[in-house]
mmCIF file of C-alpha atoms in Angstrom:
data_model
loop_
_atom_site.group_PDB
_atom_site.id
_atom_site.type_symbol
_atom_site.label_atom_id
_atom_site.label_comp_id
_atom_site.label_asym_id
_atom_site.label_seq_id
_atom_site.Cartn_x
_atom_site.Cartn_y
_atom_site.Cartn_z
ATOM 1 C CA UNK A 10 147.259 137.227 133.460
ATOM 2 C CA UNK A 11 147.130 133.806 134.849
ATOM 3 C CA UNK A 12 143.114 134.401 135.501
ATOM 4 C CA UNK A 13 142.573 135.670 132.405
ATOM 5 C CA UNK A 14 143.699 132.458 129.938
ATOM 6 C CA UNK A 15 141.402 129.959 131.545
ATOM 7 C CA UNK A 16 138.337 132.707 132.288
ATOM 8 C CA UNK A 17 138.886 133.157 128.206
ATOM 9 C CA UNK A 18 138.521 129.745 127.489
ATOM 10 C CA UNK A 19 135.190 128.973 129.552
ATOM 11 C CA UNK A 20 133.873 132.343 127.949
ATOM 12 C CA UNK A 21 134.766 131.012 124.489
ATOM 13 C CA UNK A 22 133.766 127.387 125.431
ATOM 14 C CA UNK A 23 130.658 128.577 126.527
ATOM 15 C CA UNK A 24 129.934 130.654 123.444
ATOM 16 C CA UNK A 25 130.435 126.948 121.130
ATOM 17 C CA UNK A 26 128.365 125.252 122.788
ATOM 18 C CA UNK A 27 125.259 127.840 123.179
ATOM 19 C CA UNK A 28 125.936 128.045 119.274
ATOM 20 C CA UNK A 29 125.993 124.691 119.035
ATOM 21 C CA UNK A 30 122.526 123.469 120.855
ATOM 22 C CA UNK A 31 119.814 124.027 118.329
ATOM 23 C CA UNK A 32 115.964 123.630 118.832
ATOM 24 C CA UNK A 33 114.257 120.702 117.029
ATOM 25 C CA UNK A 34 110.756 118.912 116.496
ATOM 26 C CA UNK A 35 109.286 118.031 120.153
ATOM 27 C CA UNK A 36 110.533 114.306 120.288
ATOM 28 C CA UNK A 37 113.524 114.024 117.739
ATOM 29 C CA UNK A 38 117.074 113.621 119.353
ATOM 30 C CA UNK A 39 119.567 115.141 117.186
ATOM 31 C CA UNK A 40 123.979 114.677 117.433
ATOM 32 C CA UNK A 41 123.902 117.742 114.654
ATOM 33 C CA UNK A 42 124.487 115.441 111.242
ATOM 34 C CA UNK A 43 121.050 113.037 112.220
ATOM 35 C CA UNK A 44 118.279 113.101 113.763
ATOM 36 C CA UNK A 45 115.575 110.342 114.893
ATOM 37 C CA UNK A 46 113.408 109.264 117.233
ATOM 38 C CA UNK A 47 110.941 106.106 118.104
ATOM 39 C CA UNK A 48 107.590 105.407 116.069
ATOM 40 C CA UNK A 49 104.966 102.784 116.603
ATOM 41 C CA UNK A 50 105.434 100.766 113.573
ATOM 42 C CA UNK A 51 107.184 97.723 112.352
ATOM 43 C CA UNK A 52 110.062 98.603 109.638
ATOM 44 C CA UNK A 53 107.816 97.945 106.502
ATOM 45 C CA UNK A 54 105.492 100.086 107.664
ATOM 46 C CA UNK A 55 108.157 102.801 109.005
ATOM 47 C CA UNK A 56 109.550 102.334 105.620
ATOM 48 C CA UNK A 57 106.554 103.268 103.682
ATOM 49 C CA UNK A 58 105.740 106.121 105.468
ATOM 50 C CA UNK A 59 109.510 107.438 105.275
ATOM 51 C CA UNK A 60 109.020 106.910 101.441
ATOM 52 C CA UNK A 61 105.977 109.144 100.995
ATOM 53 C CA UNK A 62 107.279 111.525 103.652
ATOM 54 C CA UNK A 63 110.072 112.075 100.927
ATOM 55 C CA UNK A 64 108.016 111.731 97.894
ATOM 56 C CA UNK A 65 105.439 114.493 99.491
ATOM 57 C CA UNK A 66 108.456 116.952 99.803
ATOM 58 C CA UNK A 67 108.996 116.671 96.436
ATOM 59 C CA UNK A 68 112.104 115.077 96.376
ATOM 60 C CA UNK A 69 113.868 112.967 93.288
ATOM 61 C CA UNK A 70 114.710 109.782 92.568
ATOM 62 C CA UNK A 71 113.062 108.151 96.007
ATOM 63 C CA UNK A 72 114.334 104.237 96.763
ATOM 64 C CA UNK A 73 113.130 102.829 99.258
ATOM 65 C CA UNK A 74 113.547 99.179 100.715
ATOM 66 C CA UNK A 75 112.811 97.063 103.789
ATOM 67 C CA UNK A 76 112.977 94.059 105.979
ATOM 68 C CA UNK A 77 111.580 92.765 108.821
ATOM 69 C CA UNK A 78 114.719 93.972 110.477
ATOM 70 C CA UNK A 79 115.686 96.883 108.908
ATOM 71 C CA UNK A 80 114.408 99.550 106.033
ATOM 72 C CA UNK A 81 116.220 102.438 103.994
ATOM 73 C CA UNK A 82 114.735 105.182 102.103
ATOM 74 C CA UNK A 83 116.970 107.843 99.900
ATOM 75 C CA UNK A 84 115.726 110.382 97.546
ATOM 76 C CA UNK A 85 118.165 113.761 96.401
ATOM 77 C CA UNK A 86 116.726 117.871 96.953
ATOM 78 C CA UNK A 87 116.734 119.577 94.200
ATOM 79 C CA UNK A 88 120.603 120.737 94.387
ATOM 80 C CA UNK A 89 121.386 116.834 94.528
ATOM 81 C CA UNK A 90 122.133 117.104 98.186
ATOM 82 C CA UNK A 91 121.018 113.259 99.265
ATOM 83 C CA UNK A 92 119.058 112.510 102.164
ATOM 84 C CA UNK A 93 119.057 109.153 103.530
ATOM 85 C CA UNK A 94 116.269 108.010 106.277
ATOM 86 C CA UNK A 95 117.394 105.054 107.802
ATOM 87 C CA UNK A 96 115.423 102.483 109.932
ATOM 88 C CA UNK A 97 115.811 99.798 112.659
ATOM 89 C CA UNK A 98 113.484 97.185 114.464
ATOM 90 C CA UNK A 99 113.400 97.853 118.068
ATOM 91 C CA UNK A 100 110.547 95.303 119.009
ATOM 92 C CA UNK A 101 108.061 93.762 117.168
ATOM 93 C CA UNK A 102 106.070 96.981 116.872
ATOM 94 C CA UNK A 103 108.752 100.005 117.184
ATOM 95 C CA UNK A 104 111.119 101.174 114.847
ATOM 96 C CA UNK A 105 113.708 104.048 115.101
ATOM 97 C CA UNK A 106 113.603 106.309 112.251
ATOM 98 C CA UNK A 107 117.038 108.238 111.829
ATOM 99 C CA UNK A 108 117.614 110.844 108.828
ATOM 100 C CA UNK A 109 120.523 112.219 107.602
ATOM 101 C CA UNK A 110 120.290 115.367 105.060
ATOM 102 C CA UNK A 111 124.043 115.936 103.262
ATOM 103 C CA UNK A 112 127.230 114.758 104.564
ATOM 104 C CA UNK A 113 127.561 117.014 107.356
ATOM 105 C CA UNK A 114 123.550 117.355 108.038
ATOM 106 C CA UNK A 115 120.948 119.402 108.343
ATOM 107 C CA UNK A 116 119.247 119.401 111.810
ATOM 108 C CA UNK A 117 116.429 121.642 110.996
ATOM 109 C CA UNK A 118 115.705 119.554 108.216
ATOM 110 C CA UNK A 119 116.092 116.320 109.879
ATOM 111 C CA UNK A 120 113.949 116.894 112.295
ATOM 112 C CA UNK A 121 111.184 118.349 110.149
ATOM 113 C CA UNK A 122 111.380 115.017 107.991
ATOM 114 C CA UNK A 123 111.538 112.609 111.407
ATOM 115 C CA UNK A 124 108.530 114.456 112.511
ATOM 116 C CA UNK A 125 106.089 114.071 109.853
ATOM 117 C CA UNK A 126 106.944 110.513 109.329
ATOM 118 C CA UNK A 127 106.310 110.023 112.633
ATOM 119 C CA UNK A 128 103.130 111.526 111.902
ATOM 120 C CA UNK A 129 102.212 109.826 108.969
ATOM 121 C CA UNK A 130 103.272 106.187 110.575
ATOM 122 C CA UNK A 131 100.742 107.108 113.547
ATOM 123 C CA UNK A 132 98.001 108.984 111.283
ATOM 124 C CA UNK A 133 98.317 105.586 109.316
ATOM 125 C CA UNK A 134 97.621 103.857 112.370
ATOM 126 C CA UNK A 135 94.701 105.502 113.499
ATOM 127 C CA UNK A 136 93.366 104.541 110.028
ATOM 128 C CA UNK A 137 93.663 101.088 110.498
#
């Protein structure tokens, strides 16, 4: 009986955390309520591209803002569930792009968003 209590816990242990590790966009780092990951933009631009990232979705009532240091973007699904892309200066030309979908998140989600703005930031790029 004394085996049995601890072999029960690392079975059920290791049941949580397989259920808990979920598969993302290649590149986006996740802790479950946001994901992000590095782009190769300033924040204005990052900011931008967040903005029509959220406005191609189809999502309502997009803000969006920015600084040299710093940019947020927020726009609501359709069942009013917020989601908030948030972004910081790393150097002069990074930025780390971090979205949050809900209170609790959405890491599917997330990542899909993260993703294309990457996309869109470096597609932009290219253009230039």
């Amino acid at each position: 009986m004394k085996k049995l209590l601890p072999l029960s816990l690392f079975l059920f242990a290791s049941i949580v955390l397989a259920g808990c590790q979920s598969k993302h966009q290649e590149g986006v780092t996740s802790d479950y309520r946001a994901q992000w990951m590095s782009v190769n933009a300033d924040t204005t631009t990052s900011t931008e591209a967040a903005r029509a990232v959220l406005a191609d979705e189809g999502l309502k009532d997009i803000q969006a803002s920015s600084t040299n240091v710093d940019g947020r973007v927020t726009g609501k699904k359709a069942d009013n569930t917020q989601v908030t892309v948030t972004i910081k200066k790393q150097t002069d030309t990074t930025s780390q792009v971090s979205v949050v979908v809900g209170t609790v998140g959405q890491p599917a989600l997330g990542a899909e968003l993260a993703r294309k703005i990457k996309d869109r930031v470096e597609g932009s790029m290219k253009t230039r």
